[in-house]
């Protein structure tokens, strides 16, 4: 028999559990069958994912299904108190090898997104197509640590020639170089 206290408790806190899964593609080594497997999202970030795995993940069906063809930061919404968001994002989302926040930044929440100069497809998502400049952390929602890693990875990719960029136009005062009449 339902008492008034049990009824009130069930109305205040509904007994609904939602399990979050991440999907990944796995290909069997002896056959050409591709298997879509679901696994629980863990907060453990001690295992380092190789860059090659991250590059394959960006080309996979699981990535397409998760991000729907948009950059990884578009579907992310910052969680903050009050009407206006803080000027700076948090320092880091991962402390002591574990996700320490309830709403990690777009790079920290997906363990297969690795910031590296060889991962050009991921880096291009954080470069403005109109100006060619690196997008701000206030627009992308990256934590400060991952934003610094992003800047380093993009500059290394520029140096290695993996990402093209326009050299800024310089105006010179040619009167400085003209022969002076005495």
PDB file of C-alpha atoms in Angstrom, residues 14 39 49 56 70 77 99 121 147 170:
ATOM      1  CA  UNK A  14      11.397   9.848 -10.122  1.00  0.00           C
ATOM      2  CA  UNK A  39      30.430   0.406 -23.993  1.00  0.00           C
ATOM      3  CA  UNK A  49      44.940   6.690 -26.847  1.00  0.00           C
ATOM      4  CA  UNK A  56      40.705   6.448 -37.528  1.00  0.00           C
ATOM      5  CA  UNK A  70      29.439  19.231 -37.150  1.00  0.00           C
ATOM      6  CA  UNK A  77      26.995  23.897 -24.023  1.00  0.00           C
ATOM      7  CA  UNK A  99      37.170  13.540 -15.082  1.00  0.00           C
ATOM      8  CA  UNK A 121      41.004  16.819 -39.272  1.00  0.00           C
ATOM      9  CA  UNK A 147      43.166  25.112 -25.258  1.00  0.00           C
ATOM     10  CA  UNK A 170      52.571  43.700 -44.748  1.00  0.00           C
TER      11      UNK A 170
END
